[in-house]
């Protein structure tokens, strides 16, 4: 590809960041041209997803039983507070303490029950229709595919390996950031490679800085264990050679030729590429669905991958809460409650949001739990025929209005793992739209509308 060759030329000069940007920009242009050549592919894929939606299944869930240990802990706490020591100030506020303990223990019971339901949802067989089968992802840099997370990650990996022949340095640098999950190990690897390069820049004629013993423990633990690191070193110019090691016997080394080591511009350029590279990340697909008005709009079955914890983690958490309740048997402090609140927020990865429009039509999208109301607003405007239309979003049970420009995450707003919002528009504006036959939703989106089915 011409733009890949141009990228190499940029690396040889001082425009390394421009080369990385060009890598992404030209790739996006290629993708756009492919889409134009293949016709209106996105609409076809949306229609295909709409068909797949009808085949998804979810099972009935029985309410979880309350934990006996939790009840015993509550009774023990009440018993202790029912018999204060003589002269204790607790006696004067016994009733208020008793009520507060009951409320705390009841909240704990409901929390445990909710976690049990999450565990059930992960272990049961899906046999009831659902509108959400799993979270789907896309990655514009590699193509238009919409796939489950593990599959899109595999596609990204395939793409990077395919690019190695044309763009070994940029690609291998991106591989380091993209294909390794442990960010701390990636950081250590990058720092170590940069140290190798700095030593060569500062001491270009020193032979000891031009070679790396592959059997070196630090090299094994910090560099070679990171996917893409060895390829990057080779792109810098390091070659494999067998040389006498510390013991005198021959060992395998990475050695950079003297002429490359003395080319400071080349060495600085490679360091800039490594430091300037970024990971290729999959993007959560909104998995937009549109439904006719339905009394079942509030009923949603959420797939297991919407939750951030495994069944084993749920069991451990239940055990921890039970033990804490038994040990303490007292009012939780504000700090303890805040800690539990933060822990609860971390339970969710994704959130299903449904928005009931003024005409009863329901729009559905998938969001990350850490996204904000502004992301829901953008989603709405993208699918509306009148993106300029001012509106409010109301949340049950009191139909309170949400702050559309607030900084709180969707999880912090209590919308996880699923929520039904109501879009409110001024009556006069709606009448004006109706009088001018102006639809609320884009025609191409309306073409995907289906019935919302729910089997209780």
CSV table of C-alpha atoms in Angstrom, one decimal:
chain,number,residue,atom,x,y,z
A,1,UNK,CA,0.0,0.0,0.0
A,2,UNK,CA,1.3,3.5,-1.0
A,3,UNK,CA,0.4,5.1,2.3
A,4,UNK,CA,2.3,2.4,4.2
A,5,UNK,CA,5.4,3.1,2.2
A,6,UNK,CA,4.9,6.8,2.9
A,7,UNK,CA,4.7,6.0,6.6
A,8,UNK,CA,8.1,4.4,6.5
A,9,UNK,CA,9.6,7.5,4.9
A,10,UNK,CA,8.1,9.6,7.7
A,11,UNK,CA,9.7,7.4,10.2
A,12,UNK,CA,13.1,8.0,8.6
A,13,UNK,CA,12.6,11.7,9.1
A,14,UNK,CA,11.2,13.6,12.0
A,15,UNK,CA,7.5,13.2,11.3
A,16,UNK,CA,6.9,10.0,13.4
A,17,UNK,CA,3.7,11.2,14.9
A,18,UNK,CA,2.4,12.2,11.5
A,19,UNK,CA,3.2,8.7,10.3
A,20,UNK,CA,1.2,7.1,13.0
A,21,UNK,CA,-1.8,9.4,12.4
A,22,UNK,CA,-1.5,8.7,8.6
A,23,UNK,CA,-1.6,5.0,9.4
A,24,UNK,CA,-5.0,5.3,11.0
A,25,UNK,CA,-6.4,8.0,8.7
A,26,UNK,CA,-5.6,6.2,5.5
A,27,UNK,CA,-6.9,3.0,6.9
A,28,UNK,CA,-10.2,4.7,7.6
A,29,UNK,CA,-10.3,6.0,4.1
A,30,UNK,CA,-9.7,2.5,2.7
A,31,UNK,CA,-12.6,1.2,4.8
A,32,UNK,CA,-14.9,4.0,3.6
A,33,UNK,CA,-14.1,3.1,-0.1
A,34,UNK,CA,-14.8,-0.5,0.6
A,35,UNK,CA,-18.2,0.4,2.0
A,36,UNK,CA,-19.0,2.4,-1.0
A,37,UNK,CA,-18.1,-0.4,-3.3
A,38,UNK,CA,-20.2,-2.9,-1.5
A,39,UNK,CA,-23.4,-0.8,-1.3
A,40,UNK,CA,-25.4,0.1,1.8
A,41,UNK,CA,-23.9,-2.6,4.0
A,42,UNK,CA,-24.6,-1.0,7.3
A,43,UNK,CA,-28.4,-1.1,6.8
A,44,UNK,CA,-28.1,-4.7,5.7
A,45,UNK,CA,-26.2,-5.6,8.8
A,46,UNK,CA,-28.7,-3.8,11.1
A,47,UNK,CA,-31.5,-5.8,9.4
A,48,UNK,CA,-29.5,-9.0,10.0
A,49,UNK,CA,-29.0,-8.1,13.7
A,50,UNK,CA,-32.8,-7.4,13.9
A,51,UNK,CA,-33.4,-10.9,12.6
A,52,UNK,CA,-30.9,-12.5,15.1
A,53,UNK,CA,-32.6,-10.6,17.9
A,54,UNK,CA,-35.8,-12.7,17.4
A,55,UNK,CA,-33.9,-15.9,18.0
A,56,UNK,CA,-32.3,-15.0,21.4
A,57,UNK,CA,-33.5,-16.8,24.5
A,58,UNK,CA,-33.6,-16.2,28.3
A,59,UNK,CA,-35.0,-18.3,31.1
A,60,UNK,CA,-37.4,-17.7,34.0
A,61,UNK,CA,-35.7,-16.7,37.2
A,62,UNK,CA,-36.9,-17.7,40.7
A,63,UNK,CA,-36.6,-15.1,43.5
A,64,UNK,CA,-33.5,-15.8,45.6
A,65,UNK,CA,-34.1,-16.8,49.2
A,66,UNK,CA,-32.8,-14.6,51.9
A,67,UNK,CA,-29.7,-15.8,53.7
A,68,UNK,CA,-30.3,-17.4,57.1
A,69,UNK,CA,-26.9,-16.1,58.3
A,70,UNK,CA,-28.0,-12.6,57.5
A,71,UNK,CA,-31.2,-13.0,59.5
A,72,UNK,CA,-29.3,-14.4,62.5
A,73,UNK,CA,-26.9,-11.5,62.3
A,74,UNK,CA,-29.8,-9.0,62.3
A,75,UNK,CA,-31.3,-10.7,65.3
A,76,UNK,CA,-28.0,-10.8,67.2
A,77,UNK,CA,-27.5,-7.1,66.5
A,78,UNK,CA,-31.0,-6.3,67.7
A,79,UNK,CA,-30.5,-8.4,70.8
A,80,UNK,CA,-27.3,-6.6,71.7
A,81,UNK,CA,-28.9,-3.2,71.3
A,82,UNK,CA,-32.0,-4.3,73.3
A,83,UNK,CA,-29.8,-4.7,76.5
A,84,UNK,CA,-27.5,-1.7,76.8
A,85,UNK,CA,-25.1,-1.6,79.7
A,86,UNK,CA,-26.2,0.4,82.8
A,87,UNK,CA,-25.4,4.1,82.4
A,88,UNK,CA,-24.9,3.8,78.7
A,89,UNK,CA,-26.3,6.5,76.5
A,90,UNK,CA,-27.5,3.9,74.1
A,91,UNK,CA,-30.5,3.2,76.3
A,92,UNK,CA,-32.0,6.6,75.6
A,93,UNK,CA,-32.0,6.1,71.8
A,94,UNK,CA,-32.7,2.4,71.8
A,95,UNK,CA,-35.7,2.6,69.5
A,96,UNK,CA,-34.0,4.7,66.9
A,97,UNK,CA,-31.0,2.4,66.9
A,98,UNK,CA,-33.2,-0.6,66.6
A,99,UNK,CA,-35.0,0.8,63.6
A,100,UNK,CA,-31.7,1.8,61.9
A,101,UNK,CA,-30.3,-1.7,62.4
A,102,UNK,CA,-33.4,-3.2,60.9
A,103,UNK,CA,-33.0,-0.9,57.9
A,104,UNK,CA,-29.3,-1.7,57.5
A,105,UNK,CA,-29.9,-5.4,57.7
A,106,UNK,CA,-32.8,-5.3,55.3
A,107,UNK,CA,-30.7,-3.4,52.8
A,108,UNK,CA,-28.0,-6.0,53.2
A,109,UNK,CA,-30.6,-8.8,52.7
A,110,UNK,CA,-31.8,-7.2,49.5
A,111,UNK,CA,-28.3,-6.7,48.3
A,112,UNK,CA,-27.5,-10.4,48.8
A,113,UNK,CA,-30.7,-11.4,47.1
A,114,UNK,CA,-29.9,-9.3,44.1
A,115,UNK,CA,-26.4,-10.9,43.8
A,116,UNK,CA,-28.0,-14.3,44.0
A,117,UNK,CA,-30.2,-13.4,41.1
A,118,UNK,CA,-27.1,-12.3,39.1
A,119,UNK,CA,-25.6,-15.7,39.9
A,120,UNK,CA,-28.7,-17.5,38.7
A,121,UNK,CA,-28.7,-15.5,35.5
A,122,UNK,CA,-25.2,-16.7,34.8
A,123,UNK,CA,-25.8,-20.4,35.4
A,124,UNK,CA,-29.3,-21.0,33.9
A,125,UNK,CA,-30.1,-22.2,30.4
A,126,UNK,CA,-31.5,-19.5,28.2
A,127,UNK,CA,-35.0,-20.6,27.0
A,128,UNK,CA,-37.0,-17.4,26.8
A,129,UNK,CA,-36.9,-14.7,24.1
A,130,UNK,CA,-34.8,-11.7,24.8
A,131,UNK,CA,-33.9,-8.5,22.9
A,132,UNK,CA,-30.3,-8.6,24.0
A,133,UNK,CA,-28.2,-11.6,23.3
A,134,UNK,CA,-24.8,-10.2,24.1
A,135,UNK,CA,-22.7,-7.0,23.9
A,136,UNK,CA,-21.4,-6.5,20.4
A,137,UNK,CA,-18.3,-4.5,19.3
A,138,UNK,CA,-16.9,-2.9,16.2
A,139,UNK,CA,-13.5,-1.5,15.2
A,140,UNK,CA,-13.6,1.0,12.3
A,141,UNK,CA,-9.9,0.8,11.7
A,142,UNK,CA,-10.2,-2.9,10.6
A,143,UNK,CA,-13.6,-2.9,8.9
A,144,UNK,CA,-17.3,-2.8,9.4
A,145,UNK,CA,-17.8,-6.1,11.2
A,146,UNK,CA,-19.9,-6.1,14.3
A,147,UNK,CA,-18.9,-9.0,16.6
A,148,UNK,CA,-18.7,-10.2,20.2
A,149,UNK,CA,-15.8,-8.9,22.1
A,150,UNK,CA,-13.5,-11.9,21.9
A,151,UNK,CA,-14.1,-12.2,18.1
A,152,UNK,CA,-13.4,-8.5,17.4
A,153,UNK,CA,-10.2,-8.8,19.5
A,154,UNK,CA,-9.1,-11.7,17.4
A,155,UNK,CA,-9.9,-9.7,14.2
A,156,UNK,CA,-7.7,-6.8,15.5
A,157,UNK,CA,-4.9,-9.3,16.2
A,158,UNK,CA,-5.2,-10.7,12.7
A,159,UNK,CA,-5.2,-7.2,11.2
A,160,UNK,CA,-2.0,-6.2,13.1
A,161,UNK,CA,-0.1,-9.4,12.0
A,162,UNK,CA,-1.2,-8.8,8.4
A,163,UNK,CA,0.3,-5.3,8.5
A,164,UNK,CA,3.7,-6.4,9.8
A,165,UNK,CA,5.1,-7.0,6.3
A,166,UNK,CA,4.4,-3.4,5.2
A,167,UNK,CA,4.7,-1.4,8.4
A,168,UNK,CA,6.8,-3.5,10.8
A,169,UNK,CA,7.8,-0.7,13.2
A,170,UNK,CA,4.5,1.1,13.6
A,171,UNK,CA,2.6,-2.2,13.7
A,172,UNK,CA,4.8,-3.9,16.2
A,173,UNK,CA,4.7,-0.9,18.5
A,174,UNK,CA,0.9,-1.0,18.3
A,175,UNK,CA,1.0,-4.7,19.0
A,176,UNK,CA,2.8,-4.1,22.3
A,177,UNK,CA,0.0,-1.7,23.4
A,178,UNK,CA,-2.9,-3.7,21.9
A,179,UNK,CA,-2.2,-7.4,22.4
A,180,UNK,CA,-1.1,-7.4,26.1
A,181,UNK,CA,-3.7,-6.9,28.8
A,182,UNK,CA,-1.4,-6.1,31.7
A,183,UNK,CA,-0.8,-2.3,31.4
A,184,UNK,CA,1.9,-2.3,34.1
A,185,UNK,CA,3.9,-5.0,32.2
A,186,UNK,CA,3.5,-3.1,29.0
A,187,UNK,CA,4.7,0.1,30.6
A,188,UNK,CA,7.8,-1.7,32.0
A,189,UNK,CA,8.5,-3.2,28.6
A,190,UNK,CA,8.3,0.1,26.9
A,191,UNK,CA,10.6,1.7,29.5
A,192,UNK,CA,13.1,-1.1,29.2
A,193,UNK,CA,13.3,-0.8,25.4
A,194,UNK,CA,13.6,3.0,25.6
A,195,UNK,CA,16.5,2.5,28.0
A,196,UNK,CA,18.2,0.2,25.5
A,197,UNK,CA,17.8,2.9,22.8
A,198,UNK,CA,18.9,5.7,25.1
A,199,UNK,CA,22.1,3.8,26.0
A,200,UNK,CA,22.8,3.3,22.3
A,201,UNK,CA,22.2,7.0,21.5
A,202,UNK,CA,24.4,8.1,24.4
A,203,UNK,CA,27.1,5.5,23.7
A,204,UNK,CA,26.9,4.6,20.0
A,205,UNK,CA,30.4,3.1,19.8
A,206,UNK,CA,30.2,1.0,23.0
A,207,UNK,CA,29.7,-2.6,21.9
A,208,UNK,CA,28.1,-3.7,25.2
A,209,UNK,CA,25.2,-1.3,24.6
A,210,UNK,CA,24.6,-2.6,21.1
A,211,UNK,CA,23.8,-6.2,22.2
A,212,UNK,CA,21.1,-7.8,24.4
A,213,UNK,CA,21.6,-11.3,25.8
A,214,UNK,CA,18.3,-13.1,25.2
A,215,UNK,CA,18.8,-15.3,28.2
A,216,UNK,CA,19.1,-12.3,30.5
A,217,UNK,CA,16.5,-12.6,33.3
A,218,UNK,CA,15.4,-9.0,33.1
A,219,UNK,CA,15.0,-9.2,29.4
A,220,UNK,CA,13.0,-12.4,29.7
A,221,UNK,CA,10.7,-10.9,32.4
A,222,UNK,CA,10.3,-7.4,31.1
A,223,UNK,CA,10.5,-7.6,27.3
A,224,UNK,CA,10.3,-10.9,25.5
A,225,UNK,CA,7.2,-11.9,27.4
A,226,UNK,CA,5.3,-9.0,25.8
A,227,UNK,CA,3.8,-9.9,22.4
A,228,UNK,CA,5.2,-7.6,19.7
A,229,UNK,CA,8.3,-6.6,21.6
A,230,UNK,CA,10.7,-8.9,19.8
A,231,UNK,CA,9.3,-7.8,16.4
A,232,UNK,CA,9.7,-4.2,17.4
A,233,UNK,CA,13.4,-4.7,18.3
A,234,UNK,CA,13.9,-6.4,15.0
A,235,UNK,CA,12.3,-3.4,13.2
A,236,UNK,CA,14.8,-1.1,15.0
A,237,UNK,CA,17.6,-3.1,13.4
A,238,UNK,CA,18.5,-5.7,16.1
A,239,UNK,CA,19.7,-9.0,14.6
A,240,UNK,CA,20.0,-12.5,16.1
A,241,UNK,CA,23.6,-13.7,16.6
A,242,UNK,CA,25.4,-16.3,18.7
A,243,UNK,CA,28.2,-14.8,20.8
A,244,UNK,CA,30.2,-15.9,23.9
A,245,UNK,CA,28.1,-15.3,27.0
A,246,UNK,CA,29.2,-14.6,30.6
A,247,UNK,CA,30.1,-18.3,31.1
A,248,UNK,CA,32.2,-18.4,27.9
A,249,UNK,CA,29.8,-20.6,26.0
A,250,UNK,CA,27.9,-19.3,23.0
A,251,UNK,CA,24.5,-17.7,23.6
A,252,UNK,CA,21.9,-16.0,21.5
A,253,UNK,CA,22.0,-12.2,21.5
A,254,UNK,CA,20.2,-9.4,19.8
A,255,UNK,CA,22.8,-7.2,18.2
A,256,UNK,CA,22.3,-3.9,16.3
A,257,UNK,CA,24.8,-3.1,13.6
A,258,UNK,CA,27.3,-0.3,14.2
A,259,UNK,CA,26.1,1.9,11.3
A,260,UNK,CA,22.5,1.9,12.7
A,261,UNK,CA,23.7,2.5,16.3
A,262,UNK,CA,25.7,5.5,15.2
A,263,UNK,CA,22.6,6.9,13.3
A,264,UNK,CA,21.2,9.0,16.2
A,265,UNK,CA,18.2,10.2,14.1
A,266,UNK,CA,17.2,6.6,13.3
A,267,UNK,CA,17.4,5.6,17.0
A,268,UNK,CA,15.5,8.7,18.2
A,269,UNK,CA,12.9,8.0,15.5
A,270,UNK,CA,12.3,4.5,16.7
A,271,UNK,CA,11.9,5.6,20.3
A,272,UNK,CA,9.4,8.3,19.2
A,273,UNK,CA,7.4,5.6,17.4
A,274,UNK,CA,7.3,3.4,20.5
A,275,UNK,CA,6.3,6.2,22.8
A,276,UNK,CA,3.7,7.6,20.4
A,277,UNK,CA,2.0,4.4,19.5
A,278,UNK,CA,-1.5,3.7,20.9
A,279,UNK,CA,-3.6,0.5,21.3
A,280,UNK,CA,-6.3,-0.3,18.8
A,281,UNK,CA,-9.4,-0.7,20.9
A,282,UNK,CA,-12.8,-2.2,20.0
A,283,UNK,CA,-15.8,0.1,20.3
A,284,UNK,CA,-19.0,-0.9,21.9
A,285,UNK,CA,-21.7,-1.1,19.2
A,286,UNK,CA,-24.9,0.5,20.2
A,287,UNK,CA,-26.8,-2.5,18.8
A,288,UNK,CA,-29.7,-0.1,18.1
A,289,UNK,CA,-33.2,-1.6,18.1
A,290,UNK,CA,-36.5,0.0,17.5
A,291,UNK,CA,-39.8,-1.4,18.7
A,292,UNK,CA,-43.5,-0.5,18.4
A,293,UNK,CA,-45.2,0.7,21.5
A,294,UNK,CA,-45.5,-2.1,24.1
A,295,UNK,CA,-46.7,-2.6,27.7
A,296,UNK,CA,-43.6,-4.8,28.2
A,297,UNK,CA,-41.0,-2.0,27.5
A,298,UNK,CA,-39.8,-2.1,31.1
A,299,UNK,CA,-39.2,-5.9,31.0
A,300,UNK,CA,-35.6,-6.6,30.0
A,301,UNK,CA,-33.5,-9.8,30.3
A,302,UNK,CA,-29.8,-8.9,30.5
A,303,UNK,CA,-27.1,-11.3,29.2
A,304,UNK,CA,-24.3,-12.4,31.6
A,305,UNK,CA,-21.6,-10.4,29.8
A,306,UNK,CA,-23.2,-7.2,31.0
A,307,UNK,CA,-21.9,-8.0,34.5
A,308,UNK,CA,-18.3,-7.4,35.5
A,309,UNK,CA,-18.0,-10.3,37.9
A,310,UNK,CA,-18.1,-14.1,37.7
A,311,UNK,CA,-20.3,-16.5,39.7
A,312,UNK,CA,-17.3,-17.4,41.9
A,313,UNK,CA,-16.7,-13.7,42.7
A,314,UNK,CA,-20.4,-13.3,43.6
A,315,UNK,CA,-20.2,-16.3,46.0
A,316,UNK,CA,-17.1,-14.9,47.6
A,317,UNK,CA,-18.8,-11.5,48.0
A,318,UNK,CA,-21.8,-13.1,49.6
A,319,UNK,CA,-19.7,-14.9,52.0
A,320,UNK,CA,-17.7,-11.8,52.9
A,321,UNK,CA,-20.9,-9.8,53.5
A,322,UNK,CA,-22.4,-12.5,55.6
A,323,UNK,CA,-19.2,-12.8,57.7
A,324,UNK,CA,-19.0,-9.0,58.2
A,325,UNK,CA,-22.7,-8.8,59.2
A,326,UNK,CA,-22.1,-11.6,61.8
A,327,UNK,CA,-18.9,-10.1,63.2
A,328,UNK,CA,-20.1,-6.5,63.3
A,329,UNK,CA,-23.8,-6.7,64.0
A,330,UNK,CA,-23.7,-2.9,64.4
A,331,UNK,CA,-24.6,0.1,62.2
A,332,UNK,CA,-22.4,0.5,59.2
A,333,UNK,CA,-20.5,3.7,59.0
A,334,UNK,CA,-20.8,6.2,56.1
A,335,UNK,CA,-17.4,5.1,54.9
A,336,UNK,CA,-18.5,1.4,54.8
A,337,UNK,CA,-21.7,2.3,52.9
A,338,UNK,CA,-19.7,4.4,50.4
A,339,UNK,CA,-17.3,1.5,49.9
A,340,UNK,CA,-20.2,-0.9,49.2
A,341,UNK,CA,-21.7,1.7,46.8
A,342,UNK,CA,-18.5,1.9,44.8
A,343,UNK,CA,-18.2,-1.9,44.8
A,344,UNK,CA,-21.8,-2.1,43.5
A,345,UNK,CA,-21.0,0.3,40.6
A,346,UNK,CA,-18.1,-1.9,39.6
A,347,UNK,CA,-20.4,-4.9,39.1
A,348,UNK,CA,-21.6,-3.7,35.7
A,349,UNK,CA,-19.8,-3.4,32.3
A,350,UNK,CA,-22.7,-2.5,30.1
A,351,UNK,CA,-26.2,-1.1,30.4
A,352,UNK,CA,-29.3,-1.5,28.2
A,353,UNK,CA,-31.2,1.7,27.8
A,354,UNK,CA,-34.7,2.0,26.3
A,355,UNK,CA,-36.2,5.3,25.5
A,356,UNK,CA,-39.9,5.7,25.1
A,357,UNK,CA,-40.6,8.4,22.5
A,358,UNK,CA,-43.7,10.7,22.7
A,359,UNK,CA,-45.5,8.6,20.1
A,360,UNK,CA,-44.8,5.4,22.1
A,361,UNK,CA,-42.1,4.0,19.9
A,362,UNK,CA,-39.2,2.6,21.8
A,363,UNK,CA,-35.5,3.1,20.9
A,364,UNK,CA,-33.0,0.7,22.5
A,365,UNK,CA,-29.2,1.0,22.7
A,366,UNK,CA,-26.3,-0.6,24.6
A,367,UNK,CA,-23.9,1.7,26.6
A,368,UNK,CA,-20.9,1.3,28.8
A,369,UNK,CA,-21.6,1.7,32.5
A,370,UNK,CA,-19.1,4.5,32.7
A,371,UNK,CA,-20.7,6.5,29.9
A,372,UNK,CA,-22.7,9.6,30.7
A,373,UNK,CA,-26.1,11.1,29.8
A,374,UNK,CA,-24.5,13.1,27.0
A,375,UNK,CA,-23.8,9.7,25.3
A,376,UNK,CA,-27.5,8.8,25.4
A,377,UNK,CA,-28.4,12.3,24.0
A,378,UNK,CA,-26.0,11.7,21.1
A,379,UNK,CA,-27.5,8.3,20.5
A,380,UNK,CA,-31.0,9.8,20.4
A,381,UNK,CA,-30.0,12.7,18.1
A,382,UNK,CA,-28.3,10.3,15.7
A,383,UNK,CA,-31.5,8.4,15.2
A,384,UNK,CA,-33.9,11.3,15.3
A,385,UNK,CA,-35.2,13.0,12.2
A,386,UNK,CA,-35.3,16.2,14.2
A,387,UNK,CA,-31.9,16.3,15.9
A,388,UNK,CA,-32.6,19.9,16.9
A,389,UNK,CA,-35.6,19.0,19.0
A,390,UNK,CA,-35.3,20.0,22.7
A,391,UNK,CA,-36.3,17.3,25.1
A,392,UNK,CA,-36.1,15.9,28.6
A,393,UNK,CA,-35.4,12.4,29.7
A,394,UNK,CA,-37.5,11.1,32.7
A,395,UNK,CA,-36.6,8.2,34.9
A,396,UNK,CA,-39.0,6.1,37.0
A,397,UNK,CA,-40.4,5.7,39.5
A,398,UNK,CA,-41.1,9.4,40.1
A,399,UNK,CA,-40.4,10.5,36.5
A,400,UNK,CA,-37.7,12.8,37.7
A,401,UNK,CA,-35.8,14.6,35.0
A,402,UNK,CA,-32.2,13.6,34.4
A,403,UNK,CA,-29.4,16.1,34.0
A,404,UNK,CA,-28.4,15.6,30.3
A,405,UNK,CA,-25.1,17.4,30.8
A,406,UNK,CA,-24.1,16.0,34.1
A,407,UNK,CA,-20.8,14.3,34.9
A,408,UNK,CA,-22.3,11.3,36.7
A,409,UNK,CA,-21.9,7.9,35.0
A,410,UNK,CA,-24.9,5.9,34.0
A,411,UNK,CA,-24.1,3.4,36.7
A,412,UNK,CA,-23.9,6.2,39.3
A,413,UNK,CA,-27.3,7.4,38.1
A,414,UNK,CA,-28.8,4.0,39.0
A,415,UNK,CA,-29.5,3.0,35.4
A,416,UNK,CA,-27.5,-0.3,35.6
A,417,UNK,CA,-28.0,-2.9,34.3
A,418,UNK,CA,-31.1,-1.7,32.4
A,419,UNK,CA,-33.5,1.2,32.4
A,420,UNK,CA,-36.5,2.5,30.6
A,421,UNK,CA,-36.5,6.3,30.1
A,422,UNK,CA,-39.3,8.5,28.8
A,423,UNK,CA,-38.6,11.3,26.3
A,424,UNK,CA,-40.6,14.4,27.1
A,425,UNK,CA,-41.1,17.1,24.5
A,426,UNK,CA,-43.2,20.3,24.8
A,427,UNK,CA,-46.8,19.8,23.6
A,428,UNK,CA,-46.7,22.8,21.2
A,429,UNK,CA,-43.6,21.5,19.5
A,430,UNK,CA,-45.1,18.0,19.0
A,431,UNK,CA,-48.2,19.6,17.5
A,432,UNK,CA,-46.1,21.6,15.1
A,433,UNK,CA,-44.3,18.5,14.0
A,434,UNK,CA,-47.5,16.6,13.5
A,435,UNK,CA,-49.0,19.5,11.5
A,436,UNK,CA,-46.0,19.5,9.2
A,437,UNK,CA,-45.9,15.7,8.9
A,438,UNK,CA,-42.4,15.7,10.3
A,439,UNK,CA,-41.5,12.3,11.8
A,440,UNK,CA,-39.6,11.9,15.1
A,441,UNK,CA,-37.4,9.1,13.9
A,442,UNK,CA,-35.3,8.9,10.7
A,443,UNK,CA,-37.0,6.8,7.9
A,444,UNK,CA,-34.1,4.4,7.6
A,445,UNK,CA,-34.3,3.7,11.3
A,446,UNK,CA,-38.0,3.3,11.2
A,447,UNK,CA,-37.6,0.7,8.5
A,448,UNK,CA,-36.0,-1.6,11.2
A,449,UNK,CA,-39.0,-1.4,13.6
A,450,UNK,CA,-40.2,-4.7,15.1
A,451,UNK,CA,-42.6,-5.9,17.7
A,452,UNK,CA,-41.3,-6.2,21.2
A,453,UNK,CA,-42.2,-9.7,22.4
A,454,UNK,CA,-42.0,-10.9,26.0
A,455,UNK,CA,-43.0,-14.3,27.4
A,456,UNK,CA,-43.6,-14.0,31.2
